[in-house]
mmCIF file of C-alpha atoms in Angstrom:
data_model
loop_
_atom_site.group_PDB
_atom_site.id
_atom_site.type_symbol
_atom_site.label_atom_id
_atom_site.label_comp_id
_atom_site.label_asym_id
_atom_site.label_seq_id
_atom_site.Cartn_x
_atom_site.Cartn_y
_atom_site.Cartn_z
ATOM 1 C CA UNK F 871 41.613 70.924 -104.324
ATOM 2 C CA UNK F 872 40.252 73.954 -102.085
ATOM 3 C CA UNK F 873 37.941 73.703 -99.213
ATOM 4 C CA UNK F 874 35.304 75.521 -101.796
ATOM 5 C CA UNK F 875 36.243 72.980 -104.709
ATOM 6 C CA UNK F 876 35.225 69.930 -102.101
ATOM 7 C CA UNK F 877 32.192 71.681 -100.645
ATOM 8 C CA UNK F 878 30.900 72.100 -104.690
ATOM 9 C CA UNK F 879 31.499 69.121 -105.531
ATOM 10 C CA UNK F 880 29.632 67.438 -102.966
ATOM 11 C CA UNK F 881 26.554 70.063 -103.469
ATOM 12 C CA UNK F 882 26.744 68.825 -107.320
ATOM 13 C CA UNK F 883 26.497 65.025 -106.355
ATOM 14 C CA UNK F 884 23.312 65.627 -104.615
ATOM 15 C CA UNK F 885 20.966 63.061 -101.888
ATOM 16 C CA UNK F 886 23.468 59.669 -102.632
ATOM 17 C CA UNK F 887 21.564 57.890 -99.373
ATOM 18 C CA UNK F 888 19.383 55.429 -101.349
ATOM 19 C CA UNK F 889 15.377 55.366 -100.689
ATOM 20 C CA UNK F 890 15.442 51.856 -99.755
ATOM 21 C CA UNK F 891 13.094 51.059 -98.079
ATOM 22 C CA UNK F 892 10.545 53.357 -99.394
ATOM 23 C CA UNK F 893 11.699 53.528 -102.794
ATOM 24 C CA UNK F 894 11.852 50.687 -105.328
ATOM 25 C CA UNK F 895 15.334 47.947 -105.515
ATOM 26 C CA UNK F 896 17.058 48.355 -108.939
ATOM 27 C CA UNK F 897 20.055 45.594 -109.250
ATOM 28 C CA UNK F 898 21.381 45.211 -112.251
ATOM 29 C CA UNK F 899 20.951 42.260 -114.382
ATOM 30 C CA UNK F 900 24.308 40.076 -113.590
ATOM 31 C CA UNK F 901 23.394 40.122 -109.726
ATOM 32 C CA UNK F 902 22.937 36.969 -108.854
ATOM 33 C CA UNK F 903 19.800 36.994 -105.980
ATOM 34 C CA UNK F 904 17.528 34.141 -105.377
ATOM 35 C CA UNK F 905 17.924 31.000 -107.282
ATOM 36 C CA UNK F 906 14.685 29.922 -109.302
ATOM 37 C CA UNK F 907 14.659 25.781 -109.617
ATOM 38 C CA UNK F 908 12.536 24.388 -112.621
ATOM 39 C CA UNK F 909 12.524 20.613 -111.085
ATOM 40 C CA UNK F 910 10.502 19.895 -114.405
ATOM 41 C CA UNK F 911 13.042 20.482 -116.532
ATOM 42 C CA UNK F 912 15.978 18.182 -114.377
ATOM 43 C CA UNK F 913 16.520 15.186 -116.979
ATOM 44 C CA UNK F 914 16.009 11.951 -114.874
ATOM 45 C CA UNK F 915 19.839 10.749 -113.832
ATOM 46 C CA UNK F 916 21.594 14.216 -114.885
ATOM 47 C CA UNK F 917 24.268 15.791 -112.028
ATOM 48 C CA UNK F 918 25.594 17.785 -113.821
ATOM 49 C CA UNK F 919 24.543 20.948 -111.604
ATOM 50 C CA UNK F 920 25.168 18.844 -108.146
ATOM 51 C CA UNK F 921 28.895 17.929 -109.413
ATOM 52 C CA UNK F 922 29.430 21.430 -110.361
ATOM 53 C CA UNK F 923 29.014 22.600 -107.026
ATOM 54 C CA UNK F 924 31.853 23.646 -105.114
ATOM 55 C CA UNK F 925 29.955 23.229 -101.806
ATOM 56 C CA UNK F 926 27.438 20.379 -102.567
ATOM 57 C CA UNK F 927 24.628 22.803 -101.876
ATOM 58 C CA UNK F 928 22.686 21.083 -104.739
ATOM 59 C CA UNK F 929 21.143 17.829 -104.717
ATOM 60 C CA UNK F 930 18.796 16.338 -107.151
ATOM 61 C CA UNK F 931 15.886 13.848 -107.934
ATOM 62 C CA UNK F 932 14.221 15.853 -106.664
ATOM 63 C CA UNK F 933 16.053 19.139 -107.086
ATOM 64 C CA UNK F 934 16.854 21.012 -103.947
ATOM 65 C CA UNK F 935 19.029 23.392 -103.719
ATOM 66 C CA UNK F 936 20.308 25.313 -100.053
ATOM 67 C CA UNK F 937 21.232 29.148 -99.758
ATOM 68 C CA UNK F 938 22.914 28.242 -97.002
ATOM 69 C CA UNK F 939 25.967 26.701 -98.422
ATOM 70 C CA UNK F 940 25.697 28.537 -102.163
ATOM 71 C CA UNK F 941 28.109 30.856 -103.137
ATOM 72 C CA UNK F 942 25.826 32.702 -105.833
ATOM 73 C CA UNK F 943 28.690 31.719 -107.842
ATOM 74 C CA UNK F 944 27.373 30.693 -111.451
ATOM 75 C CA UNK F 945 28.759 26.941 -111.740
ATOM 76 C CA UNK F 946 25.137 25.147 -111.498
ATOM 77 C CA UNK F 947 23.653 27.359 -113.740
ATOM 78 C CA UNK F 948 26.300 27.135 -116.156
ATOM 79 C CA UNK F 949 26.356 23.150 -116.341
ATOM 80 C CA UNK F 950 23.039 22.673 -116.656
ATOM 81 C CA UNK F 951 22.039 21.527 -120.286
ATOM 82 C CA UNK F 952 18.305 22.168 -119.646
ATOM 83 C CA UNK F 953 17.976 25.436 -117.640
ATOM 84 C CA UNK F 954 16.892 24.095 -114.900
ATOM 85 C CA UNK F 955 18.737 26.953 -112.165
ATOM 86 C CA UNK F 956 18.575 30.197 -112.721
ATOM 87 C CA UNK F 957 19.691 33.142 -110.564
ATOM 88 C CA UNK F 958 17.134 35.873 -109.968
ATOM 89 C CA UNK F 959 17.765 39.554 -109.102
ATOM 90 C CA UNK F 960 15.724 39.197 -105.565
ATOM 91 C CA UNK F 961 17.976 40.208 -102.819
ATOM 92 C CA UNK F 962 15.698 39.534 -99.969
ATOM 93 C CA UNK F 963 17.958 36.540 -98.818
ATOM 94 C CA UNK F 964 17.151 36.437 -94.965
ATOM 95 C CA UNK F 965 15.462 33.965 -92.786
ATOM 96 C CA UNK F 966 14.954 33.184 -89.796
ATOM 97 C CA UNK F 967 15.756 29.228 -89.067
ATOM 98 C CA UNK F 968 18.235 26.992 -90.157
ATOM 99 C CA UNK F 969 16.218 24.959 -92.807
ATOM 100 C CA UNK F 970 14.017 27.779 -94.687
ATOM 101 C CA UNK F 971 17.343 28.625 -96.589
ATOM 102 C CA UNK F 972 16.550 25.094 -98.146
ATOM 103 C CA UNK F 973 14.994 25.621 -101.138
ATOM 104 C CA UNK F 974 12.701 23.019 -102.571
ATOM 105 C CA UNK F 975 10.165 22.485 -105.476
ATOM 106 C CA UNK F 976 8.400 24.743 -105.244
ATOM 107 C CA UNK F 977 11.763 27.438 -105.349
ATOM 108 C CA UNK F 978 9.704 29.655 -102.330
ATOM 109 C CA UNK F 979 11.871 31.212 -99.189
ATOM 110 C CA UNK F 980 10.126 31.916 -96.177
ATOM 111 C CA UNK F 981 11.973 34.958 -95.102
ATOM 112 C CA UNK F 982 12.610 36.043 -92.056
ATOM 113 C CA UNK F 983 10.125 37.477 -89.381
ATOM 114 C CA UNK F 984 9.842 40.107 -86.753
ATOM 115 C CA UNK F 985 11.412 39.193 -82.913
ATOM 116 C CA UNK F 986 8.429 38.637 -80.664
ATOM 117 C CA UNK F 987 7.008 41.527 -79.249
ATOM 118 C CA UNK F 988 8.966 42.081 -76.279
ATOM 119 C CA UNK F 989 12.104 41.987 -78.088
ATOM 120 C CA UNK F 990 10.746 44.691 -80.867
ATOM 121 C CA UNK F 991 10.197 46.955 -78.026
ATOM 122 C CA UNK F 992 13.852 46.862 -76.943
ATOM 123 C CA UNK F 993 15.477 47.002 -80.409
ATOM 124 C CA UNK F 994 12.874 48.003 -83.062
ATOM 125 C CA UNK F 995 14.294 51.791 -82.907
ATOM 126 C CA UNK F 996 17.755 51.080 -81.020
ATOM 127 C CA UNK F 997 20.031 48.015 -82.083
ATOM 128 C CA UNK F 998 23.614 47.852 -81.049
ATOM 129 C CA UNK F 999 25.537 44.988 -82.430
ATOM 130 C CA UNK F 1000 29.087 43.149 -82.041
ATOM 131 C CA UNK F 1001 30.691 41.946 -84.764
ATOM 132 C CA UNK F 1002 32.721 38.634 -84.849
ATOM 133 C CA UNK F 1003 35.305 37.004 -87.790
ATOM 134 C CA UNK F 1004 35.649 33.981 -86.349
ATOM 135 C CA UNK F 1005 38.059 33.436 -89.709
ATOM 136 C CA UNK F 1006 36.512 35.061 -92.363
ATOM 137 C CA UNK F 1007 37.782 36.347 -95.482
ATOM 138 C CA UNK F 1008 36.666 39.616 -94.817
ATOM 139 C CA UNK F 1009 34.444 39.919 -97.688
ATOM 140 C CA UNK F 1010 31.216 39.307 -95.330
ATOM 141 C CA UNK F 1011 32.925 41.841 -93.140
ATOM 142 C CA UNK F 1012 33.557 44.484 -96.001
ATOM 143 C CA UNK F 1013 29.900 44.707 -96.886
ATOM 144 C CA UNK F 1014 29.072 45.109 -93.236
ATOM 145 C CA UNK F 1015 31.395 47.964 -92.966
ATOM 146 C CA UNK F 1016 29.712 49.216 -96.128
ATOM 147 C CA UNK F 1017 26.504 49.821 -94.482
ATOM 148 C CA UNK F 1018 27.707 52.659 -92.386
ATOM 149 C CA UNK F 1019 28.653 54.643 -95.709
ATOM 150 C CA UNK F 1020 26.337 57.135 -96.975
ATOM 151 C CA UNK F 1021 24.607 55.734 -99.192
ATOM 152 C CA UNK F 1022 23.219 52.893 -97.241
ATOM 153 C CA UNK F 1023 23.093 54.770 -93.514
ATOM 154 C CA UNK F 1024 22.277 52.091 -91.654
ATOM 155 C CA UNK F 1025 22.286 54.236 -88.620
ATOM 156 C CA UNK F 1026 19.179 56.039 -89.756
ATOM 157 C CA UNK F 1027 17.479 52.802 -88.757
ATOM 158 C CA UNK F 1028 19.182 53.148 -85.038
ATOM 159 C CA UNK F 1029 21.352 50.029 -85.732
ATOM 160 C CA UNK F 1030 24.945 50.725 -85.394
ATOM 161 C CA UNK F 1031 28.289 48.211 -84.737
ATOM 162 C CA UNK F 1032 29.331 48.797 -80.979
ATOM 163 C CA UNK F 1033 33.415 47.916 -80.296
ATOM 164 C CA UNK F 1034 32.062 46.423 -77.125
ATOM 165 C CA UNK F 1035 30.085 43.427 -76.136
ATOM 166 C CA UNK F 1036 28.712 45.005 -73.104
ATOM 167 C CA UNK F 1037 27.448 47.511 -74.564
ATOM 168 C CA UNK F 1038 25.460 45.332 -77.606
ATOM 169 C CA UNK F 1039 22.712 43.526 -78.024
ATOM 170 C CA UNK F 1040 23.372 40.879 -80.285
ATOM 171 C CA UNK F 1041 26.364 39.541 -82.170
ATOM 172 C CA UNK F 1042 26.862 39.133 -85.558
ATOM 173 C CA UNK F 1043 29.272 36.120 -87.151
ATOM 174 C CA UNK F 1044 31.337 35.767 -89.697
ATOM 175 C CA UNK F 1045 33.869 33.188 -90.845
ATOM 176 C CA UNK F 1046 33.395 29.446 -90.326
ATOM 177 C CA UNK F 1047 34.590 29.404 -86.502
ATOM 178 C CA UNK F 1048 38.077 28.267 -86.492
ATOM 179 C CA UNK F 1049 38.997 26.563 -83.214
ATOM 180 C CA UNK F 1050 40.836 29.089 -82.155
ATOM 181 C CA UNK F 1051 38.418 31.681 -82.309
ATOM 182 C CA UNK F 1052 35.642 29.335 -80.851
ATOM 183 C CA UNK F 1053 36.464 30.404 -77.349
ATOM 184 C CA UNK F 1054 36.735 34.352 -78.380
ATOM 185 C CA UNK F 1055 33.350 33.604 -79.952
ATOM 186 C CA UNK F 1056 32.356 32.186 -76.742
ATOM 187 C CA UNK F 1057 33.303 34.930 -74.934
ATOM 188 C CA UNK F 1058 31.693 37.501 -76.762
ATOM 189 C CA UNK F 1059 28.654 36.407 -76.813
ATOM 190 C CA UNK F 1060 28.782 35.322 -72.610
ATOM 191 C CA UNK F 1061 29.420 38.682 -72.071
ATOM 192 C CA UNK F 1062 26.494 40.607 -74.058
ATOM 193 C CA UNK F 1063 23.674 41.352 -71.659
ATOM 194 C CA UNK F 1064 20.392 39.661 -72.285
ATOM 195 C CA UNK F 1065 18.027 39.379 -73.466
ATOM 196 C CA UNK F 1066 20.601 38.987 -77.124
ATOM 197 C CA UNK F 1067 20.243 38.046 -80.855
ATOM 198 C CA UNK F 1068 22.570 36.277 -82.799
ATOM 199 C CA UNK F 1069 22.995 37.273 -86.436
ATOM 200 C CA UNK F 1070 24.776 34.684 -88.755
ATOM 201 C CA UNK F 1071 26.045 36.401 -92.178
ATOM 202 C CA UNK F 1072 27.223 34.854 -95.212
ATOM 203 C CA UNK F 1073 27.772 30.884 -96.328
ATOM 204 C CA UNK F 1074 30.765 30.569 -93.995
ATOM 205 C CA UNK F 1075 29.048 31.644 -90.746
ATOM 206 C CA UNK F 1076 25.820 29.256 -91.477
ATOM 207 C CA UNK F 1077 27.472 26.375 -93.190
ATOM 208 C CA UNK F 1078 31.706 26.217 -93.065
ATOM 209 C CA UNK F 1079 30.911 28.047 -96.933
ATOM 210 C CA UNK F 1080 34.076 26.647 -99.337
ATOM 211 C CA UNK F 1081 35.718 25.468 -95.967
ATOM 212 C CA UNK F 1082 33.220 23.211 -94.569
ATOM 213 C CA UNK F 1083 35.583 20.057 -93.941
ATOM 214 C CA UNK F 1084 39.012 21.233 -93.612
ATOM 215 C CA UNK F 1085 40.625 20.688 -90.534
ATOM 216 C CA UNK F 1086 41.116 24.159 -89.254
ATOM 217 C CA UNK F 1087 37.651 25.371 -90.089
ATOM 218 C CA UNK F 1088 33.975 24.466 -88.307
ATOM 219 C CA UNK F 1089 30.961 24.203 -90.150
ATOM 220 C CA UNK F 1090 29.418 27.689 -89.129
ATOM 221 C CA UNK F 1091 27.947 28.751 -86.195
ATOM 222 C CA UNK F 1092 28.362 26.267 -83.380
ATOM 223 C CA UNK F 1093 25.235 24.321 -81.800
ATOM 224 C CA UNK F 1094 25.424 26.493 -78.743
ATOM 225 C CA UNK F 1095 25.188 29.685 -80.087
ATOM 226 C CA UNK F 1096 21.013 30.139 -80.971
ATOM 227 C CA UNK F 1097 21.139 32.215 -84.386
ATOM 228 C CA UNK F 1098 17.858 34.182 -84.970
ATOM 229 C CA UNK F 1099 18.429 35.600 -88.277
ATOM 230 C CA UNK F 1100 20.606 34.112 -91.493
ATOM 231 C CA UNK F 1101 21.733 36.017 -94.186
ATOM 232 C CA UNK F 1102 23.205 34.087 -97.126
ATOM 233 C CA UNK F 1103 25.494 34.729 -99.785
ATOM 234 C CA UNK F 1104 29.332 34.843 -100.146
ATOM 235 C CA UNK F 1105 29.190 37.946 -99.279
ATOM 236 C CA UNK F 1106 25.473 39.232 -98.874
ATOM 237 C CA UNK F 1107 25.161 42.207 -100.894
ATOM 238 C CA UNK F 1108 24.557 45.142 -98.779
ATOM 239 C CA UNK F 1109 20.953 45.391 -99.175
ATOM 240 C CA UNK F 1110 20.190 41.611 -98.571
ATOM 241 C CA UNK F 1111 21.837 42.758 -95.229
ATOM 242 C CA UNK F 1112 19.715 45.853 -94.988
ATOM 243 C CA UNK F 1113 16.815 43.658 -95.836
ATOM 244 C CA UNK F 1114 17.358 41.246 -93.396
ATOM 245 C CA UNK F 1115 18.194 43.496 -90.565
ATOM 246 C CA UNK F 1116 15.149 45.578 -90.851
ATOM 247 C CA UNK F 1117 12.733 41.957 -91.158
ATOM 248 C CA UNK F 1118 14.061 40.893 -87.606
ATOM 249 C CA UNK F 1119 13.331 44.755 -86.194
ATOM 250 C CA UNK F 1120 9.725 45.033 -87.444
ATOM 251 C CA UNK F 1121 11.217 47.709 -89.718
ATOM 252 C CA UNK F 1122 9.893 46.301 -93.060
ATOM 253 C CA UNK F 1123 6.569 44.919 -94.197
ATOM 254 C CA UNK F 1124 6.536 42.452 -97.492
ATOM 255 C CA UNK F 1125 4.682 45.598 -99.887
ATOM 256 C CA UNK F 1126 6.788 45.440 -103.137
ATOM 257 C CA UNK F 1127 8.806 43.191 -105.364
ATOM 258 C CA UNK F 1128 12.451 42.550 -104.513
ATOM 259 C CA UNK F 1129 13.691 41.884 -108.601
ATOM 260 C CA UNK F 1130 12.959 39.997 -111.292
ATOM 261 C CA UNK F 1131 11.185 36.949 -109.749
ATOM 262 C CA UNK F 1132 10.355 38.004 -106.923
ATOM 263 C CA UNK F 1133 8.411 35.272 -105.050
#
């Protein structure tokens, strides 16, 4: 292919950076976003859902359900003989404390918020952030790296990945913390300059994810490290990420639907 072959090719493909988040969030119909609960329809004494979960992220009588150890995987949903889970196509995943990712009767998140003023001054237009596996998969880590393709551009927003802790402003997580990558953890975040955010991204980095309990794995982000913004999912899609990065900035105001369901 010839330098003029490329060069057409790309004019023929056209604007591929998305509108978000301006223009409207089309997903299509097997994402799995937001769960919707129907407690009303949980048959007294049926676990069906709860023992298909592979994380225990489920419990009923009532029916509760926390985004902070799902997977989005289907199992729930599928067991249930009256319909009583659902998965929506509402991406906007991210909150901003530990126990709004706990879903309860009435199925409604309270997503994340702006930092306090001060801290919107420093980062609403310039965010630099350190990433950390602390024994990930990498699929969290893949759909971070995605953002920085053309199509999402999440440098538009001024928030880019820095290779160096002293030059960030807040650290993002992955993985479920082994213990040998506590310290590393540790270490990373010691040596960003404050005032710093912490970022915890997918199941794994809030809750241990499908290895809360084994021996070499922690259950998420450790007590000492004071997360201001959870994203949930295993892995987040892209623009839950998006979304949740641009709450905690002050970069995006609640003025649309996120999906079908949107609450």
């Amino acid at each position: 292919m010839s330098l003029f072959d490329i060069f057409k090719n790309r004019y023929q493909q056209g604007h591929r950076t998305i509108a978000f988040p301006k223009g409207e969030v089309s997903l299509p119909a097997r994402f799995r976003g937001l769960p919707a609960l129907e407690p009303n329809r949980c048959p007294r004494g049926c676990r069906e859902c709860a023992e298909a979960c592979p994380t225990g992220a489920i419990s009923t009588h009532p029916l509760r359900l926390d985004l902070g150890k799902c997977l989005f995987c289907p199992a729930c949903a599928d067991a249930c003989p009256e319909g009583a889970i659902r998965f929506t196509t509402d991406h906007r995943l991210a909150v901003n404390r530990r126990e709004d990712l706990r879903l309860g009767e009435d199925g409604l998140l309270r997503r994340a918020e702006a930092l306090g003023k001060r801290l919107r001054a420093l980062y609403g237009r310039s965010l630099a952030l350190r990433q950390v596996s602390a024994g990930g998969c990498n699929a969290c880590e893949a759909d971070l790296n995605v953002l920085g393709i053309n199509v999402f551009d999440l440098p538009r927003f001024g928030i880019t990945f820095t290779a160096s802790p002293r030059h960030a402003d807040g650290l993002v997580l992955t993985g479920p913390v082994t213990p040998n990558m506590e310290e590393a953890l540790r270490i990373t975040w010691e040596a960003i300059p404050e005032p710093r955010i912490a970022i915890a991204v997918g199941a794994c980095a809030i809750s241990g994810g499908s290895f809360a309990g084994a021996n070499g794995a922690q259950a998420g982000a450790p007590p000492w490290l004071p997360v201001d913004l959870y994203i949930p999912g295993c892995p987040p899609h892209p623009l839950t990420l998006l979304d949740g990065l641009l709450r905690l900035v002050g970069r995006l105001e609640e003025r649309r639907g996120g999906g079908e369901d949107a609450r």
